């Protein structure tokens, strides 16, 4: 096992290795050649290692030993006996599903409501509609969570579920090719009720495996089995055969957008509650406004913050403490910010046209957006009030001054507006 971890150390960042991998211990007593057990100090590190590194550890072990093991991360109880709850956290050996990824633990917001509802419908109605279902979007937005949630719901109903990544599917295919056991491969993937494949875009350019997947897809579809795929882009943008693109788009495509601020705050609240971390609302709002939209990165931020709090025994968690701990995650200010860039970000946030902000419209939403643009332009650019007045075709600099005063007064009494402006600043960076 030591050699596997040494190889892993070469493939991930020093911070990740020290903060996560060095915190877990290999449990030789309960491990076997096909099952590797690790002990973690807390659920935070256990979940993060399982989500981000378990598949890589299994792959490196298979490369060195020829057997792909199940990876189990446990948290031993105080008396040294294995905690039954923690045993339930292991990834199911036959499906690789993460049992913590359920519909109940998924935080729903405007950015993912449709994808969530469709995933639930597919979980409850095998192949009756939306077959295949393709969920696409940038990394770290919850696609894998929904895929696992579908699988976990059907495992509970006694269905035969296969959850895999396209890389695992490819490796399994190549292994069976070498062993002259393709009948076993086909029997495995064509007999399931639900075939769930993560990151299907990695089949791009691999013609031989595309051929095999094409026939597997057809077999499952003809037998009313459910297929769910995730991708970082829509099928039309993946370098796969046209006949596969046609089949992928014959069901339902749904995307997941980056979470809006309110959803990010709810995600952080939920993860803190789950893992017994107390953070003041102002800290949670600061993290949500200043960290990227990637949910995995948010989890990593909370792991590092929790680790730092425990190590330093800090008495009071302040914004300055959080800023110092998370400085590598917080984007540095962008130089030479322009008014046009500010308008672009603010108009997208308020779902209006950039031209609306420069217009004379008195619609409430547009007036608010215009004031915020003026406020941010004064804070983030060197433009003077007369310059801004000219840019927005206002009477004179006093009109700009009134807009600034209006926003500043609102900031004194409206915490939500403070959060919105912090997030907009982060996006402009």
Protein backbone atom coordinates (compact mmCIF):
# COMPACT_ATOMS: atom_id res chain seq x y z
CA UNK A 1 0.00 0.00 0.00
CA UNK A 2 2.92 2.30 0.70
CA UNK A 3 3.99 2.30 -2.96
CA UNK A 4 0.44 3.18 -4.07
CA UNK A 5 0.38 6.22 -1.78
CA UNK A 6 3.83 7.26 -2.94
CA UNK A 7 2.58 7.25 -6.53
CA UNK A 8 -0.54 9.17 -5.49
CA UNK A 9 1.70 11.78 -3.87
CA UNK A 10 3.27 12.44 -7.27
CA UNK A 11 -0.11 12.96 -8.93
CA UNK A 12 -1.81 15.38 -6.54
CA UNK A 13 -0.76 18.68 -4.99
CA UNK A 14 1.41 18.72 -1.82
CA UNK A 15 -1.38 20.54 0.02
CA UNK A 16 -3.95 17.87 -0.89
CA UNK A 17 -1.61 15.08 0.16
CA UNK A 18 -0.70 16.67 3.50
CA UNK A 19 -4.22 17.86 4.33
CA UNK A 20 -6.17 14.74 3.36
CA UNK A 21 -4.14 11.63 2.48
CA UNK A 22 -1.76 12.07 5.43
CA UNK A 23 -4.79 12.27 7.72
CA UNK A 24 -6.00 8.75 6.90
CA UNK A 25 -4.43 5.46 8.00
CA UNK A 26 -4.40 2.17 6.14
CA UNK A 27 -6.22 -0.50 8.19
CA UNK A 28 -4.32 -3.65 7.28
CA UNK A 29 -6.32 -5.82 9.68
CA UNK A 30 -9.63 -5.38 7.85
CA UNK A 31 -8.23 -5.01 4.32
CA UNK A 32 -8.06 -7.69 1.64
CA UNK A 33 -6.65 -7.75 -1.88
CA UNK A 34 -10.06 -6.71 -3.23
CA UNK A 35 -10.97 -4.32 -0.41
CA UNK A 36 -8.83 -1.55 1.07
CA UNK A 37 -9.94 -0.05 4.38
CA UNK A 38 -8.71 3.31 5.66
CA UNK A 39 -9.45 5.05 8.96
CA UNK A 40 -10.18 8.80 8.89
CA UNK A 41 -10.21 11.20 11.86
CA UNK A 42 -13.58 12.75 10.98
CA UNK A 43 -16.45 12.60 8.52
CA UNK A 44 -15.25 15.72 6.69
CA UNK A 45 -11.94 14.16 5.66
CA UNK A 46 -13.58 10.76 5.10
CA UNK A 47 -16.09 12.18 2.63
CA UNK A 48 -13.56 14.36 0.84
CA UNK A 49 -11.05 11.52 0.39
CA UNK A 50 -13.79 9.16 -0.75
CA UNK A 51 -15.21 11.63 -3.26
CA UNK A 52 -11.98 13.00 -4.68
CA UNK A 53 -9.32 10.31 -4.25
CA UNK A 54 -10.94 6.86 -3.79
CA UNK A 55 -11.18 6.13 -7.51
CA UNK A 56 -7.57 7.23 -8.10
CA UNK A 57 -6.31 5.04 -5.23
CA UNK A 58 -8.23 2.06 -6.61
CA UNK A 59 -6.83 2.68 -10.10
CA UNK A 60 -3.21 2.97 -8.88
CA UNK A 61 -3.63 -0.21 -6.83
CA UNK A 62 -5.02 -2.04 -9.87
CA UNK A 63 -2.08 -0.89 -12.01
CA UNK A 64 0.37 -2.29 -9.46
CA UNK A 65 -1.49 -5.43 -8.42
CA UNK A 66 -3.87 -6.34 -11.24
CA UNK A 67 -6.97 -6.18 -9.00
CA UNK A 68 -9.29 -3.21 -8.67
CA UNK A 69 -10.29 -2.99 -5.00
CA UNK A 70 -13.27 -1.51 -3.23
CA UNK A 71 -12.19 1.55 -1.22
CA UNK A 72 -13.73 1.92 2.23
CA UNK A 73 -13.19 4.98 4.45
CA UNK A 74 -14.22 4.43 8.07
CA UNK A 75 -14.22 6.52 11.22
CA UNK A 76 -13.42 4.25 14.21
CA UNK A 77 -15.47 4.85 17.34
CA UNK A 78 -13.80 5.95 20.56
CA UNK A 79 -13.55 2.43 22.01
CA UNK A 80 -11.78 1.13 18.91
CA UNK A 81 -14.75 -0.89 17.64
CA UNK A 82 -16.10 -0.20 14.21
CA UNK A 83 -19.06 2.13 14.27
CA UNK A 84 -22.06 0.64 12.44
CA UNK A 85 -23.03 4.04 11.05
CA UNK A 86 -19.60 4.47 9.57
CA UNK A 87 -19.74 1.03 8.02
CA UNK A 88 -22.82 2.19 6.16
CA UNK A 89 -20.79 4.98 4.61
CA UNK A 90 -18.67 2.64 2.54
CA UNK A 91 -19.15 2.56 -1.20
CA UNK A 92 -21.27 -0.37 -2.25
CA UNK A 93 -18.91 -3.01 -3.64
CA UNK A 94 -21.00 -3.86 -6.68
CA UNK A 95 -22.09 -0.34 -7.63
CA UNK A 96 -19.41 2.07 -6.34
CA UNK A 97 -22.27 4.31 -5.22
CA UNK A 98 -21.56 6.87 -2.53
CA UNK A 99 -24.37 6.41 0.01
CA UNK A 100 -24.10 10.00 1.24
CA UNK A 101 -25.18 11.27 -2.19
CA UNK A 102 -28.97 11.10 -1.96
CA UNK A 103 -31.85 13.28 -3.11
CA UNK A 104 -32.38 14.30 0.52
CA UNK A 105 -28.82 15.63 0.84
CA UNK A 106 -28.89 17.54 -2.47
CA UNK A 107 -29.32 21.30 -2.03
CA UNK A 108 -31.87 22.56 -4.55
CA UNK A 109 -31.73 26.08 -5.99
CA UNK A 110 -32.75 27.94 -9.12
CA UNK A 111 -29.64 26.69 -10.91
CA UNK A 112 -30.44 22.99 -10.54
CA UNK A 113 -34.18 22.60 -9.83
CA UNK A 114 -35.07 21.20 -13.24
CA UNK A 115 -32.19 18.68 -13.24
CA UNK A 116 -33.15 17.60 -9.71
CA UNK A 117 -36.81 17.06 -10.59
CA UNK A 118 -35.98 15.13 -13.75
CA UNK A 119 -33.48 12.93 -11.86
CA UNK A 120 -36.15 12.10 -9.27
CA UNK A 121 -38.64 11.26 -12.01
CA UNK A 122 -36.13 8.91 -13.64
CA UNK A 123 -35.34 7.31 -10.28
CA UNK A 124 -39.03 6.59 -9.69
CA UNK A 125 -39.96 5.51 -13.23
CA UNK A 126 -37.50 3.22 -14.95
CA UNK A 127 -37.40 3.79 -18.71
CA UNK A 128 -40.97 5.14 -18.82
CA UNK A 129 -39.72 8.56 -19.93
CA UNK A 130 -36.49 10.49 -20.38
CA UNK A 131 -34.39 7.55 -21.56
CA UNK A 132 -31.55 8.25 -21.83
CA UNK A 133 -31.21 11.17 -19.43
CA UNK A 134 -28.09 13.25 -20.01
CA UNK A 135 -27.09 15.75 -17.30
CA UNK A 136 -24.37 18.16 -18.32
CA UNK A 137 -22.57 21.16 -16.86
CA UNK A 138 -19.21 22.30 -15.54
CA UNK A 139 -17.31 20.21 -13.02
CA UNK A 140 -18.28 20.37 -9.37
CA UNK A 141 -21.93 21.44 -9.76
CA UNK A 142 -23.68 18.28 -8.54
CA UNK A 143 -23.97 15.99 -11.58
CA UNK A 144 -22.26 13.08 -9.80
CA UNK A 145 -24.43 13.67 -6.74
CA UNK A 146 -27.63 13.32 -8.79
CA UNK A 147 -26.29 10.25 -10.59
CA UNK A 148 -25.54 8.59 -7.24
CA UNK A 149 -28.91 9.67 -5.85
CA UNK A 150 -30.68 7.87 -8.70
CA UNK A 151 -28.61 4.78 -8.03
CA UNK A 152 -29.06 4.82 -4.26
CA UNK A 153 -32.84 5.22 -4.59
CA UNK A 154 -33.03 2.15 -6.83
CA UNK A 155 -30.64 0.03 -4.77
CA UNK A 156 -33.13 0.52 -1.93
CA UNK A 157 -35.84 -0.86 -4.23
CA UNK A 158 -33.79 -3.95 -5.05
CA UNK A 159 -32.91 -2.89 -8.60
CA UNK A 160 -29.72 -3.98 -10.33
CA UNK A 161 -27.70 -0.76 -10.59
CA UNK A 162 -24.32 -0.19 -12.19
CA UNK A 163 -22.65 3.14 -11.48
CA UNK A 164 -19.31 3.76 -13.16
CA UNK A 165 -17.20 6.43 -14.77
CA UNK A 166 -16.36 6.31 -18.47
CA UNK A 167 -12.73 5.69 -17.42
CA UNK A 168 -13.76 2.66 -15.33
CA UNK A 169 -15.95 1.43 -18.17
CA UNK A 170 -12.99 1.70 -20.56
CA UNK A 171 -10.58 -0.01 -18.14
CA UNK A 172 -13.08 -2.82 -17.57
CA UNK A 173 -13.47 -3.23 -21.33
CA UNK A 174 -9.70 -3.39 -21.93
CA UNK A 175 -9.22 -5.85 -19.06
CA UNK A 176 -11.84 -8.19 -20.50
CA UNK A 177 -10.35 -7.84 -23.98
CA UNK A 178 -6.96 -8.94 -22.60
CA UNK A 179 -8.53 -11.81 -20.68
CA UNK A 180 -10.66 -12.91 -23.63
CA UNK A 181 -13.76 -12.56 -21.44
CA UNK A 182 -15.99 -10.13 -23.33
CA UNK A 183 -19.02 -12.34 -22.71
CA UNK A 184 -18.62 -11.59 -19.01
CA UNK A 185 -18.28 -7.85 -19.72
CA UNK A 186 -21.46 -7.80 -21.84
CA UNK A 187 -23.41 -9.88 -19.36
CA UNK A 188 -22.49 -7.44 -16.62
CA UNK A 189 -23.42 -4.19 -18.37
CA UNK A 190 -26.43 -5.42 -20.31
CA UNK A 191 -28.25 -7.14 -17.45
CA UNK A 192 -28.67 -4.12 -15.17
CA UNK A 193 -31.85 -2.11 -14.60
CA UNK A 194 -29.99 1.20 -14.38
CA UNK A 195 -26.70 1.98 -16.12
CA UNK A 196 -25.25 5.22 -14.72
CA UNK A 197 -22.08 6.51 -16.39
CA UNK A 198 -20.25 9.59 -15.16
CA UNK A 199 -18.17 11.86 -17.44
CA UNK A 200 -19.18 10.25 -20.71
CA UNK A 201 -17.13 12.88 -22.57
CA UNK A 202 -13.99 10.82 -21.89
CA UNK A 203 -15.13 8.33 -24.52
CA UNK A 204 -14.25 11.06 -26.99
CA UNK A 205 -11.97 9.80 -29.78
CA UNK A 206 -11.98 6.19 -28.53
CA UNK A 207 -13.68 4.48 -31.46
CA UNK A 208 -13.40 0.87 -30.29
CA UNK A 209 -15.07 1.46 -26.93
CA UNK A 210 -17.69 3.67 -28.62
CA UNK A 211 -18.61 0.71 -30.81
CA UNK A 212 -19.05 -1.50 -27.74
CA UNK A 213 -21.03 1.15 -25.87
CA UNK A 214 -23.28 1.67 -28.91
CA UNK A 215 -24.38 -1.97 -28.80
CA UNK A 216 -24.72 -1.93 -25.00
CA UNK A 217 -26.88 1.19 -25.25
CA UNK A 218 -29.15 -0.41 -27.86
CA UNK A 219 -29.52 -3.62 -25.85
CA UNK A 220 -30.51 -1.74 -22.70
CA UNK A 221 -32.91 0.58 -24.49
CA UNK A 222 -34.67 -2.29 -26.28
CA UNK A 223 -35.15 -4.06 -22.94
CA UNK A 224 -36.58 -0.96 -21.22
CA UNK A 225 -33.56 -0.43 -18.99
CA UNK A 226 -32.70 3.08 -17.83
CA UNK A 227 -29.56 4.88 -19.00
CA UNK A 228 -28.30 8.04 -17.28
CA UNK A 229 -25.16 9.85 -18.39
CA UNK A 230 -23.30 12.94 -17.21
CA UNK A 231 -20.97 15.13 -19.18
CA UNK A 232 -19.16 18.44 -18.87
CA UNK A 233 -20.70 19.55 -22.20
CA UNK A 234 -23.78 18.79 -24.32
CA UNK A 235 -23.52 15.68 -26.56
CA UNK A 236 -23.29 17.78 -29.74
CA UNK A 237 -19.93 19.11 -28.52
CA UNK A 238 -18.42 15.69 -27.69
CA UNK A 239 -16.15 14.03 -30.24
CA UNK A 240 -18.18 10.84 -30.57
CA UNK A 241 -19.81 9.02 -33.48
CA UNK A 242 -22.93 10.64 -34.89
CA UNK A 243 -25.01 7.54 -34.18
CA UNK A 244 -24.13 7.87 -30.46
CA UNK A 245 -24.94 11.59 -30.48
CA UNK A 246 -28.32 10.75 -32.00
CA UNK A 247 -29.05 8.23 -29.27
CA UNK A 248 -27.87 10.52 -26.48
CA UNK A 249 -30.22 13.26 -27.67
CA UNK A 250 -33.18 10.92 -28.20
CA UNK A 251 -34.11 11.19 -24.52
CA UNK A 252 -33.80 14.31 -22.38
CA UNK A 253 -30.88 16.73 -21.97
CA UNK A 254 -30.71 18.93 -18.89
CA UNK A 255 -27.95 21.18 -17.69
CA UNK A 256 -26.88 22.34 -14.23
CA UNK A 257 -25.82 25.95 -13.90
CA UNK A 258 -23.40 27.34 -11.27
CA UNK A 259 -25.22 27.86 -7.97
CA UNK A 260 -26.50 31.33 -7.23
CA UNK A 261 -25.44 32.99 -3.99
CA UNK A 262 -28.41 31.82 -1.92
CA UNK A 263 -27.82 28.20 -2.95
CA UNK A 264 -24.12 28.44 -2.10
CA UNK A 265 -25.02 29.76 1.35
CA UNK A 266 -27.48 26.89 1.86
CA UNK A 267 -24.86 24.36 0.72
CA UNK A 268 -22.31 25.69 3.22
CA UNK A 269 -24.92 25.72 6.01
CA UNK A 270 -25.87 22.11 5.24
CA UNK A 271 -22.29 20.86 5.13
CA UNK A 272 -21.41 22.65 8.36
CA UNK A 273 -24.44 21.15 10.10
CA UNK A 274 -23.69 17.68 8.77
CA UNK A 275 -20.12 17.77 10.01
CA UNK A 276 -20.60 19.58 13.30
CA UNK A 277 -18.88 22.84 12.36
CA UNK A 278 -20.17 26.14 13.71
CA UNK A 279 -19.53 29.21 11.58
CA UNK A 280 -21.14 32.59 12.09
CA UNK A 281 -23.52 33.69 9.33
CA UNK A 282 -21.16 36.51 8.38
CA UNK A 283 -18.35 33.97 7.82
CA UNK A 284 -20.61 31.71 5.76
CA UNK A 285 -21.74 34.68 3.66
CA UNK A 286 -18.13 35.76 3.13
CA UNK A 287 -17.11 32.29 1.96
CA UNK A 288 -20.11 32.02 -0.36
CA UNK A 289 -19.43 35.42 -1.91
CA UNK A 290 -15.68 35.01 -2.37
CA UNK A 291 -15.17 31.37 -3.35
CA UNK A 292 -15.76 29.91 -6.81
CA UNK A 293 -19.03 28.17 -7.69
CA UNK A 294 -17.46 24.69 -7.72
CA UNK A 295 -19.15 22.70 -4.93
CA UNK A 296 -16.16 20.39 -4.54
CA UNK A 297 -13.97 23.42 -3.99
CA UNK A 298 -16.41 24.68 -1.36
CA UNK A 299 -16.08 21.30 0.41
CA UNK A 300 -12.29 21.58 0.23
CA UNK A 301 -12.46 25.10 1.67
CA UNK A 302 -14.50 23.86 4.64
CA UNK A 303 -12.13 20.93 5.21
CA UNK A 304 -9.14 23.26 5.30
CA UNK A 305 -10.93 25.77 7.51
CA UNK A 306 -12.04 23.08 9.96
CA UNK A 307 -8.54 21.59 10.02
CA UNK A 308 -6.97 25.01 10.68
CA UNK A 309 -9.45 25.80 13.46
CA UNK A 310 -8.65 22.51 15.22
CA UNK A 311 -4.89 22.88 14.81
CA UNK A 312 -4.64 26.51 15.94
CA UNK A 313 -7.29 26.27 18.69
CA UNK A 314 -8.44 29.75 17.67
CA UNK A 315 -10.87 31.28 20.16
CA UNK A 316 -12.75 33.51 17.72
CA UNK A 317 -13.22 32.89 14.01
CA UNK A 318 -13.00 36.29 12.36
CA UNK A 319 -13.18 37.38 8.73
CA UNK A 320 -9.45 38.17 8.85
CA UNK A 321 -8.69 34.64 10.14
CA UNK A 322 -10.77 33.13 7.33
CA UNK A 323 -9.16 35.39 4.73
CA UNK A 324 -5.70 34.28 5.84
CA UNK A 325 -6.55 30.58 5.85
CA UNK A 326 -8.34 30.68 2.51
CA UNK A 327 -6.10 33.16 0.67
CA UNK A 328 -5.19 30.60 -2.00
CA UNK A 329 -8.89 30.11 -2.82
CA UNK A 330 -9.87 33.78 -2.92
CA UNK A 331 -9.24 35.42 -6.25
CA UNK A 332 -6.89 38.39 -6.30
CA UNK A 333 -8.25 41.66 -7.55
CA UNK A 334 -8.12 42.04 -11.29
CA UNK A 335 -6.24 45.07 -12.53
CA UNK A 336 -7.73 47.50 -15.04
CA UNK A 337 -11.37 46.59 -14.46
CA UNK A 338 -13.59 48.42 -16.94
CA UNK A 339 -17.10 49.76 -16.62
CA UNK A 340 -18.19 47.51 -19.48
CA UNK A 341 -16.98 44.43 -17.56
CA UNK A 342 -18.92 45.55 -14.51
CA UNK A 343 -22.07 46.10 -16.58
CA UNK A 344 -21.70 42.66 -18.17
CA UNK A 345 -21.49 40.90 -14.78
CA UNK A 346 -24.28 42.90 -13.12
CA UNK A 347 -26.67 42.60 -16.08
CA UNK A 348 -26.15 38.83 -16.17
CA UNK A 349 -26.81 38.62 -12.43
CA UNK A 350 -30.08 40.58 -12.73
CA UNK A 351 -31.05 38.87 -16.00
CA UNK A 352 -31.32 42.10 -17.95
CA UNK A 353 -29.65 43.42 -21.09
CA UNK A 354 -26.42 45.46 -20.68
CA UNK A 355 -28.09 48.19 -22.74
CA UNK A 356 -30.87 48.43 -20.10
CA UNK A 357 -28.39 49.68 -17.53
CA UNK A 358 -27.38 52.61 -19.74
CA UNK A 359 -30.99 53.32 -20.67
CA UNK A 360 -33.40 55.76 -19.02
CA UNK A 361 -35.67 52.94 -17.82
CA UNK A 362 -37.18 53.41 -14.35
CA UNK A 363 -38.03 49.74 -13.89
CA UNK A 364 -37.10 48.87 -10.29
CA UNK A 365 -34.81 45.98 -11.21
CA UNK A 366 -32.94 48.08 -13.77
CA UNK A 367 -32.63 51.09 -11.43
CA UNK A 368 -31.12 48.84 -8.73
CA UNK A 369 -28.69 47.29 -11.21
CA UNK A 370 -27.69 50.74 -12.50
CA UNK A 371 -26.96 52.02 -8.98
CA UNK A 372 -24.88 48.94 -8.22
CA UNK A 373 -22.87 49.39 -11.42
CA UNK A 374 -22.15 53.00 -10.46
CA UNK A 375 -21.17 51.97 -6.94
CA UNK A 376 -18.84 49.21 -8.18
CA UNK A 377 -17.38 51.46 -10.87
CA UNK A 378 -16.42 54.00 -8.21
CA UNK A 379 -14.92 51.30 -5.99
CA UNK A 380 -13.14 49.19 -8.62
CA UNK A 381 -12.14 51.68 -11.31
CA UNK A 382 -10.36 55.07 -11.26
CA UNK A 383 -13.27 56.80 -12.99
CA UNK A 384 -14.41 60.07 -11.41
CA UNK A 385 -18.02 61.02 -10.77
CA UNK A 386 -18.10 63.43 -13.75
CA UNK A 387 -16.72 60.65 -15.98
CA UNK A 388 -19.41 58.24 -14.79
CA UNK A 389 -22.09 60.90 -15.27
CA UNK A 390 -20.95 61.34 -18.85
CA UNK A 391 -20.78 57.58 -19.44
CA UNK A 392 -24.37 57.09 -18.27
CA UNK A 393 -25.63 60.28 -19.95
CA UNK A 394 -26.62 61.77 -16.59
CA UNK A 395 -27.12 65.48 -15.95
CA UNK A 396 -23.98 65.93 -13.86
CA UNK A 397 -21.85 64.34 -11.12
CA UNK A 398 -24.51 65.10 -8.45
CA UNK A 399 -26.74 62.39 -9.96
CA UNK A 400 -23.91 59.88 -9.55
CA UNK A 401 -23.38 61.10 -5.99
CA UNK A 402 -27.07 60.48 -5.21
CA UNK A 403 -26.88 56.95 -6.61
CA UNK A 404 -23.79 56.25 -4.48
CA UNK A 405 -25.45 57.63 -1.36
CA UNK A 406 -28.59 55.57 -2.01
CA UNK A 407 -26.61 52.31 -2.27
CA UNK A 408 -24.45 53.11 0.78
CA UNK A 409 -27.53 53.81 2.91
CA UNK A 410 -29.09 50.57 1.72
CA UNK A 411 -25.89 48.68 2.57
CA UNK A 412 -26.08 49.91 6.17
CA UNK A 413 -29.42 48.21 6.71
CA UNK A 414 -29.60 45.42 4.11
CA UNK A 415 -27.32 42.44 4.78
CA UNK A 416 -28.52 40.67 1.62
CA UNK A 417 -27.40 43.58 -0.55
CA UNK A 418 -23.95 43.40 1.08
CA UNK A 419 -23.73 39.75 0.12
CA UNK A 420 -24.87 40.44 -3.44
CA UNK A 421 -22.25 43.15 -3.92
CA UNK A 422 -19.51 40.92 -2.47
CA UNK A 423 -20.45 38.17 -4.90
CA UNK A 424 -20.53 40.60 -7.82
CA UNK A 425 -17.08 41.88 -6.84
CA UNK A 426 -15.81 38.31 -6.83
CA UNK A 427 -17.29 37.62 -10.27
CA UNK A 428 -15.75 40.82 -11.65
CA UNK A 429 -12.36 39.71 -10.33
